[in-house]
CSV table of C-alpha atoms in Angstrom, one decimal:
chain,number,residue,atom,x,y,z
A,1,MET,CA,54.3,43.0,-5.3
A,2,LYS,CA,51.0,44.5,-6.1
A,3,LEU,CA,47.7,42.6,-5.9
A,4,THR,CA,45.0,43.1,-8.5
A,5,LEU,CA,41.3,42.9,-7.8
A,6,LYS,CA,41.2,39.5,-9.6
A,7,GLN,CA,43.8,38.1,-7.3
A,8,ILE,CA,41.9,39.1,-4.1
A,9,GLN,CA,39.6,36.2,-3.4
A,10,LEU,CA,36.9,37.1,-0.9
A,11,THR,CA,34.6,34.5,0.7
A,12,PRO,CA,30.8,35.1,0.8
A,13,PRO,CA,30.9,36.1,4.5
A,14,GLN,CA,33.7,38.6,3.8
A,15,ILE,CA,31.7,40.1,0.9
A,16,LEU,CA,28.7,40.4,3.2
A,17,VAL,CA,30.7,42.2,5.9
A,18,LEU,CA,32.4,44.6,3.5
A,19,GLY,CA,29.1,45.2,1.7
A,20,PHE,CA,27.2,46.2,4.9
A,21,ALA,CA,30.2,48.3,6.0
A,22,ALA,CA,30.2,50.2,2.7
A,23,ILE,CA,26.5,50.9,2.9
A,24,ILE,CA,26.9,52.2,6.4
A,25,LEU,CA,29.8,54.5,5.5
A,26,ILE,CA,27.9,55.9,2.5
A,27,GLY,CA,24.8,56.4,4.6
A,28,ALA,CA,26.9,58.2,7.4
A,29,LEU,CA,28.5,60.5,4.9
A,30,VAL,CA,25.1,61.5,3.4
A,31,LEU,CA,23.6,62.1,6.9
A,32,THR,CA,26.4,64.5,7.7
A,33,LEU,CA,25.3,66.8,4.9
A,34,PRO,CA,23.4,70.0,5.9
A,35,VAL,CA,20.5,69.0,3.7
A,36,SER,CA,19.9,65.9,5.9
A,37,SER,CA,19.0,68.0,9.0
A,38,ALA,CA,15.9,70.1,9.6
A,39,THR,CA,17.9,73.1,10.7
A,40,GLY,CA,20.7,72.8,8.1
A,41,GLU,CA,23.4,72.1,10.6
A,42,ARG,CA,25.9,69.3,10.1
A,43,LEU,CA,25.5,66.2,12.2
A,44,SER,CA,28.8,65.1,13.6
A,45,PHE,CA,30.4,62.1,11.8
A,46,ILE,CA,30.3,59.9,14.9
A,47,ASN,CA,26.5,60.5,15.4
A,48,ALA,CA,25.9,60.1,11.7
A,49,LEU,CA,27.9,56.8,11.7
A,50,PHE,CA,25.9,55.6,14.7
A,51,THR,CA,22.6,56.5,13.0
A,52,ALA,CA,23.6,54.9,9.7
A,53,THR,CA,24.7,51.7,11.5
A,54,SER,CA,21.5,51.6,13.5
A,55,ALA,CA,19.4,52.0,10.3
A,56,THR,CA,21.3,49.6,8.1
A,57,CYS,CA,21.5,47.0,10.9
A,58,VAL,CA,17.7,47.6,11.5
A,59,THR,CA,18.2,48.4,15.1
A,60,GLY,CA,16.5,51.7,16.0
A,61,LEU,CA,18.8,53.1,18.7
A,62,VAL,CA,19.2,56.8,18.1
A,63,VAL,CA,21.3,59.6,19.5
A,64,VAL,CA,19.1,62.3,18.0
A,65,ASP,CA,15.3,62.2,17.5
A,66,THR,CA,14.5,61.1,13.9
A,67,GLY,CA,11.3,63.0,13.7
A,68,THR,CA,12.5,66.3,14.8
A,69,TYR,CA,16.3,66.4,13.9
A,70,PHE,CA,16.3,65.2,10.4
A,71,SER,CA,14.7,66.8,7.3
A,72,MET,CA,12.5,64.9,5.0
A,73,PHE,CA,15.6,64.1,2.9
A,74,GLY,CA,17.4,62.8,5.9
A,75,GLN,CA,14.4,60.7,6.9
A,76,ILE,CA,14.1,59.2,3.4
A,77,VAL,CA,17.9,58.3,3.6
A,78,ILE,CA,17.3,56.5,6.9
A,79,VAL,CA,14.3,54.6,5.7
A,80,THR,CA,16.2,53.6,2.5
A,81,LEU,CA,19.0,52.3,4.7
A,82,ILE,CA,16.4,50.4,6.7
A,83,GLN,CA,15.0,48.7,3.6
A,84,ILE,CA,18.4,47.8,2.3
A,85,GLY,CA,19.6,46.5,5.7
A,86,GLY,CA,16.4,44.6,6.4
A,87,LEU,CA,16.2,42.7,3.2
A,88,GLY,CA,20.0,42.6,2.8
A,89,PHE,CA,22.1,44.4,0.3
A,90,MET,CA,22.5,41.3,-1.8
A,91,THR,CA,18.7,40.9,-2.0
A,92,MET,CA,18.4,44.5,-3.1
A,93,ALA,CA,21.2,44.0,-5.7
A,94,THR,CA,19.3,40.9,-7.0
A,95,LEU,CA,16.1,43.0,-7.3
A,96,PHE,CA,18.0,45.3,-9.6
A,97,ALA,CA,19.5,42.4,-11.5
A,98,PHE,CA,15.9,41.0,-12.0
A,99,ALA,CA,14.8,44.4,-13.3
A,100,LEU,CA,17.7,44.6,-15.8
A,101,LYS,CA,17.1,40.9,-16.7
A,102,LYS,CA,20.7,40.0,-15.6
A,103,ARG,CA,21.7,36.4,-14.9
A,104,ILE,CA,22.6,35.6,-11.3
A,105,SER,CA,26.2,34.2,-11.2
A,106,LEU,CA,27.3,31.2,-9.1
A,107,LYS,CA,29.3,33.4,-6.7
A,108,GLU,CA,26.3,35.7,-6.3
A,109,ARG,CA,24.2,32.6,-5.4
A,110,LEU,CA,26.8,31.6,-2.8
A,111,ILE,CA,26.6,35.1,-1.2
A,112,LEU,CA,22.8,35.0,-1.3
A,113,GLN,CA,23.0,31.5,0.4
A,114,GLU,CA,25.1,33.0,3.2
A,115,ALA,CA,22.9,36.1,3.5
A,116,MET,CA,19.7,34.1,3.8
A,117,ASN,CA,21.4,31.5,6.2
A,118,GLN,CA,20.5,28.6,3.9
A,119,GLY,CA,22.1,25.2,3.9
A,120,SER,CA,22.3,25.0,0.1
A,121,MET,CA,22.0,27.0,-3.1
A,122,GLU,CA,19.1,25.0,-4.3
A,123,GLY,CA,16.1,27.3,-5.0
A,124,ILE,CA,18.0,30.3,-3.6
A,125,VAL,CA,17.0,32.7,-6.5
A,126,ARG,CA,13.4,31.5,-6.3
A,127,LEU,CA,13.5,32.2,-2.5
A,128,ILE,CA,14.8,35.7,-3.2
A,129,ARG,CA,12.0,36.4,-5.6
A,130,LYS,CA,9.5,35.4,-2.9
A,131,VAL,CA,11.3,37.6,-0.3
A,132,ILE,CA,11.0,40.6,-2.5
A,133,ARG,CA,7.4,39.9,-3.5
A,134,TYR,CA,6.2,39.1,0.1
A,135,SER,CA,8.1,42.1,1.6
A,136,LEU,CA,6.7,44.7,-0.8
A,137,THR,CA,3.2,43.3,-0.6
A,138,ILE,CA,3.1,43.3,3.2
A,139,GLU,CA,4.6,46.8,3.4
A,140,LEU,CA,2.1,48.1,0.9
A,141,ILE,CA,-1.0,46.7,2.8
A,142,ALA,CA,0.3,48.0,6.1
A,143,ALA,CA,1.1,51.4,4.6
A,144,ILE,CA,-2.5,51.7,3.3
A,145,ILE,CA,-4.0,50.9,6.7
A,146,PHE,CA,-1.5,53.1,8.6
A,147,SER,CA,-2.1,56.0,6.1
A,148,ILE,CA,-5.9,55.8,6.6
A,149,ARG,CA,-5.6,55.7,10.4
A,150,TRP,CA,-3.0,58.5,10.7
A,151,SER,CA,-4.7,60.7,8.1
A,152,ILE,CA,-7.5,61.2,10.7
A,153,ASP,CA,-5.0,62.6,13.2
A,154,LEU,CA,-2.3,64.2,11.1
A,155,GLY,CA,-4.0,65.1,7.8
A,156,PRO,CA,-3.8,63.2,4.4
A,157,ALA,CA,-0.3,64.3,3.3
A,158,LYS,CA,1.5,63.6,6.6
A,159,GLY,CA,-0.7,60.6,7.3
A,160,ILE,CA,0.3,58.9,4.0
A,161,TYR,CA,4.0,59.8,4.5
A,162,PHE,CA,4.0,58.4,8.1
A,163,GLY,CA,2.1,55.3,6.9
A,164,ILE,CA,4.6,54.4,4.2
A,165,TRP,CA,7.6,55.3,6.4
A,166,HIS,CA,6.5,53.3,9.4
A,167,ALA,CA,5.4,50.3,7.4
A,168,VAL,CA,8.9,49.9,6.1
A,169,SER,CA,10.5,50.5,9.5
A,170,PHE,CA,8.3,48.1,11.5
A,171,PHE,CA,8.3,45.3,8.9
A,172,ASN,CA,12.1,45.4,8.9
A,173,ASN,CA,12.0,45.4,12.7
A,174,ALA,CA,14.0,48.7,12.7
A,175,GLY,CA,12.2,50.6,15.5
A,176,PHE,CA,12.8,54.0,14.0
A,177,ASP,CA,9.8,56.4,14.2
A,178,LEU,CA,8.9,59.9,13.3
A,179,PHE,CA,6.5,60.6,16.2
A,180,GLY,CA,9.0,62.9,17.9
A,181,SER,CA,7.5,65.6,15.7
A,182,VAL,CA,4.0,64.8,17.0
A,183,SER,CA,4.2,63.6,20.6
A,184,GLY,CA,7.6,65.0,21.6
A,185,PRO,CA,11.2,63.7,21.1
A,186,PHE,CA,11.8,59.9,21.6
A,187,SER,CA,8.1,59.3,22.3
A,188,SER,CA,7.7,56.4,19.9
A,189,LEU,CA,4.1,55.0,19.9
A,190,THR,CA,3.3,55.9,23.5
A,191,SER,CA,0.3,58.1,22.4
A,192,TYR,CA,-1.2,55.0,20.7
A,193,ALA,CA,-0.8,52.5,23.6
A,194,ALA,CA,-4.5,51.6,23.6
A,195,ASP,CA,-5.2,52.0,19.9
A,196,PRO,CA,-6.3,48.6,18.5
A,197,VAL,CA,-5.5,49.4,14.8
A,198,ILE,CA,-2.0,50.7,15.4
A,199,ASN,CA,-1.3,47.9,17.8
A,200,ILE,CA,-2.6,45.1,15.6
A,201,VAL,CA,-0.9,46.3,12.4
A,202,SER,CA,2.4,47.2,14.1
A,203,MET,CA,2.6,43.8,15.9
A,204,GLY,CA,1.6,42.0,12.7
A,205,LEU,CA,4.4,43.7,10.8
A,206,ILE,CA,6.9,42.9,13.6
A,207,VAL,CA,5.9,39.2,13.8
A,208,LEU,CA,5.9,38.7,10.0
A,209,GLY,CA,9.3,40.4,9.7
A,210,GLY,CA,10.6,38.4,12.6
A,211,ILE,CA,9.5,34.8,11.7
A,212,GLY,CA,11.6,34.8,8.5
A,213,PHE,CA,10.8,34.5,4.8
A,214,ILE,CA,11.2,30.7,4.8
A,215,VAL,CA,8.3,30.4,7.2
A,216,MET,CA,6.2,32.9,5.3
A,217,SER,CA,6.7,30.9,2.2
A,218,ASP,CA,5.7,27.7,4.0
A,219,LEU,CA,2.6,29.3,5.4
A,220,LEU,CA,1.5,30.6,1.9
A,221,GLU,CA,2.1,27.2,0.3
A,222,TYR,CA,0.4,25.3,3.1
A,223,ARG,CA,-2.9,25.1,1.3
A,224,LYS,CA,-1.2,23.2,-1.6
A,225,VAL,CA,1.1,20.9,0.3
A,226,LYS,CA,-0.8,20.5,3.6
A,227,ARG,CA,2.4,20.4,5.7
A,228,LEU,CA,4.9,22.6,7.3
A,229,SER,CA,8.7,22.1,7.5
A,230,LEU,CA,10.3,21.3,10.8
A,231,HIS,CA,11.9,24.7,10.7
A,232,SER,CA,8.6,26.5,10.4
A,233,LYS,CA,7.0,24.4,13.2
A,234,VAL,CA,9.9,25.2,15.6
A,235,VAL,CA,9.8,28.9,14.6
A,236,LEU,CA,6.0,29.3,14.9
A,237,SER,CA,5.6,27.4,18.1
A,238,THR,CA,8.6,29.1,19.8
A,239,THR,CA,7.4,32.6,18.6
A,240,GLY,CA,3.9,31.9,19.9
A,241,VAL,CA,5.0,30.7,23.3
A,242,LEU,CA,7.5,33.6,23.8
A,243,ILE,CA,4.9,36.2,22.9
A,244,LEU,CA,2.2,34.8,25.2
A,245,THR,CA,4.7,34.2,28.0
A,246,GLY,CA,6.1,37.7,27.6
A,247,ALA,CA,2.6,39.3,27.6
A,248,VAL,CA,1.6,37.5,30.8
A,249,VAL,CA,4.9,38.5,32.5
A,250,MET,CA,4.6,42.2,31.4
A,251,TYR,CA,0.9,42.3,32.6
A,252,ALA,CA,1.8,40.8,36.0
A,253,PHE,CA,4.8,42.9,36.7
A,254,GLU,CA,3.5,46.2,35.3
A,255,PHE,CA,-0.2,46.0,36.2
A,256,SER,CA,0.0,48.3,39.2
A,257,ASN,CA,2.8,50.6,37.8
A,258,THR,CA,1.2,53.9,37.3
A,259,LYS,CA,4.0,55.0,35.0
A,260,THR,CA,3.4,52.2,32.5
A,261,LEU,CA,0.3,50.0,32.5
A,262,GLY,CA,-1.3,51.3,35.7
A,263,SER,CA,-2.7,54.4,34.0
A,264,LEU,CA,-4.4,52.5,31.2
A,265,ASP,CA,-7.9,50.8,31.1
A,266,TRP,CA,-8.3,47.0,30.9
A,267,SER,CA,-8.1,46.9,27.1
A,268,GLY,CA,-5.1,49.3,27.1
A,269,LYS,CA,-3.3,47.1,29.6
A,270,ILE,CA,-3.7,44.0,27.4
A,271,TRP,CA,-2.6,45.8,24.2
A,272,ALA,CA,0.4,47.4,26.0
A,273,SER,CA,1.4,44.0,27.5
A,274,LEU,CA,1.2,42.3,24.1
A,275,PHE,CA,3.1,45.0,22.4
A,276,GLN,CA,5.9,45.1,25.0
A,277,SER,CA,6.2,41.3,24.6
A,278,VAL,CA,6.4,41.5,20.8
A,279,THR,CA,8.7,44.5,20.4
A,280,PRO,CA,11.8,43.0,22.2
A,281,ARG,CA,11.8,40.4,19.4
A,282,THR,CA,14.1,42.9,17.6
A,283,ALA,CA,11.4,45.5,16.8
A,284,GLY,CA,12.3,48.6,18.9
A,285,ALA,CA,9.1,50.6,19.0
A,286,ASN,CA,7.4,50.9,22.3
A,287,THR,CA,4.0,52.1,23.6
A,288,VAL,CA,5.0,52.6,27.3
A,289,ASP,CA,8.1,54.2,28.8
A,290,ILE,CA,10.7,51.5,29.0
A,291,GLY,CA,12.8,53.4,31.5
A,292,ALA,CA,9.8,53.6,33.9
A,293,MET,CA,9.2,49.9,33.9
A,294,ARG,CA,10.1,47.8,37.0
A,295,GLN,CA,13.5,46.1,37.0
A,296,ALA,CA,12.0,42.6,36.7
A,297,SER,CA,10.2,43.6,33.5
A,298,GLN,CA,13.4,45.2,32.1
A,299,PHE,CA,15.5,42.1,32.8
A,300,PHE,CA,12.8,39.9,31.2
A,301,MET,CA,13.0,42.1,28.1
A,302,ILE,CA,16.8,41.5,28.1
A,303,ILE,CA,16.1,37.8,27.9
A,304,LEU,CA,13.6,38.3,25.0
A,305,MET,CA,16.0,40.6,23.2
A,306,PHE,CA,18.9,38.1,23.5
A,307,ILE,CA,16.7,35.3,21.9
A,308,GLY,CA,15.6,37.7,19.2
A,309,ALA,CA,13.8,36.7,15.9
A,310,SER,CA,14.2,33.8,13.6
A,311,PRO,CA,16.7,32.8,10.9
A,312,GLY,CA,16.3,34.3,7.5
A,313,SER,CA,14.3,37.3,8.9
A,314,THR,CA,14.9,41.0,9.3
A,315,GLY,CA,15.7,40.5,13.1
A,316,GLY,CA,18.7,39.7,15.2
A,317,GLY,CA,19.5,37.8,18.4
A,318,ILE,CA,20.6,34.2,18.7
A,319,LYS,CA,17.3,33.2,17.0
A,320,THR,CA,14.3,31.2,18.1
A,321,THR,CA,15.6,27.9,16.5
A,322,THR,CA,18.9,28.2,18.5
A,323,PHE,CA,16.9,28.8,21.7
A,324,MET,CA,14.7,25.8,21.1
A,325,THR,CA,17.8,23.6,20.3
A,326,LEU,CA,19.3,24.6,23.6
A,327,ILE,CA,16.0,23.8,25.4
A,328,GLY,CA,15.8,20.5,23.6
A,329,ALA,CA,19.4,19.7,24.8
A,330,ILE,CA,18.4,20.4,28.4
A,331,VAL,CA,15.3,18.2,28.1
A,332,ALA,CA,17.2,15.4,26.5
A,333,MET,CA,19.9,15.5,29.2
A,334,ILE,CA,17.4,15.5,32.0
A,335,ARG,CA,15.6,12.5,30.5
A,336,GLY,CA,18.8,10.7,29.8
A,337,LYS,CA,18.3,10.7,26.1
A,338,GLU,CA,21.1,10.8,23.5
A,339,ASP,CA,19.2,12.7,20.8
A,340,ILE,CA,17.5,16.1,20.7
A,341,VAL,CA,14.0,15.5,19.2
A,342,LEU,CA,11.7,18.2,18.0
A,343,PHE,CA,8.3,17.4,16.5
A,344,HIS,CA,9.5,13.7,16.0
A,345,TYR,CA,12.7,14.7,14.2
A,346,ARG,CA,16.2,14.1,15.5
A,347,LEU,CA,18.6,17.1,15.2
A,348,GLY,CA,22.0,16.5,13.8
A,349,LYS,CA,25.1,17.1,15.9
A,350,ASP,CA,26.3,19.9,13.6
A,351,ARG,CA,23.1,21.8,14.3
A,352,ILE,CA,23.6,21.4,18.1
A,353,LEU,CA,27.2,22.4,18.0
A,354,LYS,CA,26.3,25.5,15.9
A,355,ALA,CA,23.6,26.5,18.3
A,356,ILE,CA,26.0,26.2,21.3
A,357,THR,CA,28.8,28.0,19.5
A,358,LEU,CA,26.5,30.9,18.4
A,359,THR,CA,25.0,31.3,21.9
A,360,MET,CA,28.4,31.3,23.6
A,361,ILE,CA,29.9,33.8,21.2
A,362,ALA,CA,26.8,36.0,21.6
A,363,LEU,CA,27.0,35.7,25.4
A,364,PHE,CA,30.7,36.6,25.5
A,365,LEU,CA,30.2,39.5,23.2
A,366,VAL,CA,27.3,41.0,25.3
A,367,ILE,CA,29.2,40.4,28.5
A,368,PHE,CA,32.5,41.9,27.2
A,369,VAL,CA,30.9,45.0,25.7
A,370,ALA,CA,28.8,45.5,28.9
A,371,MET,CA,31.9,45.3,31.1
A,372,ILE,CA,33.7,47.9,29.0
A,373,LEU,CA,30.8,50.2,28.9
A,374,SER,CA,30.4,49.9,32.7
A,375,THR,CA,33.8,51.7,33.0
A,376,THR,CA,33.2,54.3,30.3
A,377,GLU,CA,29.5,55.2,31.1
A,378,SER,CA,28.3,56.5,34.4
A,379,HIS,CA,25.0,54.7,34.5
A,380,PRO,CA,23.5,51.7,36.4
A,381,PHE,CA,24.7,48.3,35.1
A,382,LEU,CA,21.2,47.1,34.2
A,383,MET,CA,20.7,50.1,31.9
A,384,ILE,CA,24.1,49.3,30.3
A,385,LEU,CA,23.3,45.6,29.9
A,386,PHE,CA,19.9,46.5,28.4
A,387,GLU,CA,21.5,48.8,25.9
A,388,VAL,CA,24.1,46.2,24.8
A,389,THR,CA,21.6,43.4,24.5
A,390,SER,CA,19.3,45.7,22.5
A,391,ALA,CA,22.2,46.5,20.2
A,392,PHE,CA,23.2,42.9,19.7
A,393,GLY,CA,19.6,41.8,19.1
A,394,THR,CA,19.2,44.7,16.7
A,395,VAL,CA,16.1,45.7,18.8
A,396,GLY,CA,16.4,49.4,19.4
A,397,LEU,CA,14.7,49.6,22.8
A,398,THR,CA,16.5,51.7,25.4
A,399,MET,CA,16.1,52.8,29.0
A,400,GLY,CA,17.5,56.2,28.1
A,401,LEU,CA,21.2,55.5,27.8
A,402,THR,CA,21.7,56.0,24.0
A,403,THR,CA,21.6,59.8,24.0
A,404,ASP,CA,24.1,60.0,26.9
A,405,LEU,CA,26.7,57.6,25.4
A,406,THR,CA,30.3,58.8,25.2
A,407,VAL,CA,32.2,58.5,21.9
A,408,VAL,CA,33.7,55.2,23.1
A,409,GLY,CA,30.2,54.0,24.0
A,410,LYS,CA,28.8,55.0,20.6
A,411,ILE,CA,31.6,53.1,18.8
A,412,LEU,CA,31.2,50.0,20.9
A,413,ILE,CA,27.4,50.0,20.5
A,414,SER,CA,27.8,50.5,16.7
A,415,LEU,CA,30.1,47.5,16.5
A,416,THR,CA,27.7,45.5,18.5
A,417,MET,CA,24.8,46.4,16.2
A,418,PHE,CA,27.0,45.4,13.2
A,419,ALA,CA,27.9,42.1,14.8
A,420,GLY,CA,24.3,41.4,15.8
A,421,ARG,CA,22.9,42.1,12.3
A,422,LEU,CA,25.5,39.9,10.4
A,423,GLY,CA,25.5,37.2,13.1
A,424,PRO,CA,28.5,36.3,15.3
A,425,ILE,CA,29.3,33.2,13.3
A,426,THR,CA,29.3,35.0,9.9
A,427,LEU,CA,31.5,37.6,11.3
A,428,ALA,CA,33.9,35.0,12.7
A,429,TYR,CA,34.1,33.2,9.3
A,430,ALA,CA,34.8,36.5,7.6
A,431,LEU,CA,37.5,37.6,10.0
A,432,GLY,CA,39.1,34.2,10.8
A,433,PRO,CA,41.6,32.3,8.6
A,434,LYS,CA,40.4,29.9,6.0
A,435,THR,CA,40.0,26.5,7.5
A,436,GLU,CA,41.1,23.3,5.9
A,437,LYS,CA,39.6,19.8,6.5
A,438,GLU,CA,41.6,17.9,9.1
A,439,LEU,CA,43.2,14.6,7.8
A,440,TYR,CA,43.2,13.0,11.2
A,441,ARG,CA,41.3,12.8,14.5
A,442,TYR,CA,42.6,12.7,18.0
A,443,PRO,CA,41.7,9.8,20.4
A,444,GLU,CA,38.6,10.3,22.5
A,445,GLY,CA,39.2,11.5,26.0
A,446,LYS,CA,36.8,11.9,29.0
A,447,ILE,CA,36.4,14.7,31.5
A,448,THR,CA,34.0,15.1,34.4
A,449,ILE,CA,31.2,17.5,33.7
A,450,GLY,CA,29.0,19.1,36.4
């Protein structure tokens, strides 16, 4: 019995998974073409697949240096994948639908709801319009500032090209860069560690891309309504605390390390500390050598990468709201309270269970992949754990393992990036069987905890 396309009923999570997979495959095939490389040689399919996955999942882990290996055509393909992956392929499809004045169907609205991690379809098309408008405006402003700054060092043509390219990459928290052609392969922004303009604009893009479009919308409408939603309050407060805490920790641990902050002046130390605190929140660019940092700093970065960005953003990780829900649960338990209260609001049990589920799935995924890689890769475990967490959080930072990965390692890291971008729960819904509502409940039982 043959199935027709109409008989195949795909759920929104399944459509998201297949859509991202299709974009990655197309991107990989294009990157294998001789025209995509600077020398005209073909990139192996496994390396092209890894690069396309990293770009579409806005991660930034690379097996070949983007600035030196790829031609301008290849670089444009990569930044296009970054833009599609960062905003989401359904958001990009909606942009074309708006341009063609096409009506958004109910099923498309359901998929957009899933893609934007929204609780309902109400106002979803209006939110997508805002997402597109905010993103293009922010990228344009950053591109202009970057272009002016880099035109001084690289000349007008290259400065403008670098400005546009990196504005898209950094806002989408991708971590890809072209400075291998300027400062040497895999150098990232290390030559601009103490540059205030590059630091401020880059960190601004990373933070704006990482807080999520819902929060950006709330902030822009604050002058009218004079209030912020609970979601925005939690995201902004958590983001601020994590950035400041991270900067203090980086400064304390790396202050005397001559291979990182030790060689910089006082202002350079502060800028580098802030940047290395912001970038693990799924950005991937770096202004100091990550592999030369002390182990304490590297492990702290693993924690920041695991937490990641915020819901509805271009970043990955378990998200700031999940982290705060878990912290709230700990505080409530210690105080002997039944409810988790944030900013005078009680969280529902469904939110708490989702936070615990997401964290446990993410933790199991990172541990499982790290254990497998520890048998296939001949590198220290901290380096492997750093790489896996970076892939899951769609960060793109590395201690130098990416280029040495075996074929098995590249496949596992690619799958981890894919899972991290879509989210473990979305992936579970897409791959798992369709659940039906239970018609009965079991009697309550008690077990001893702790």
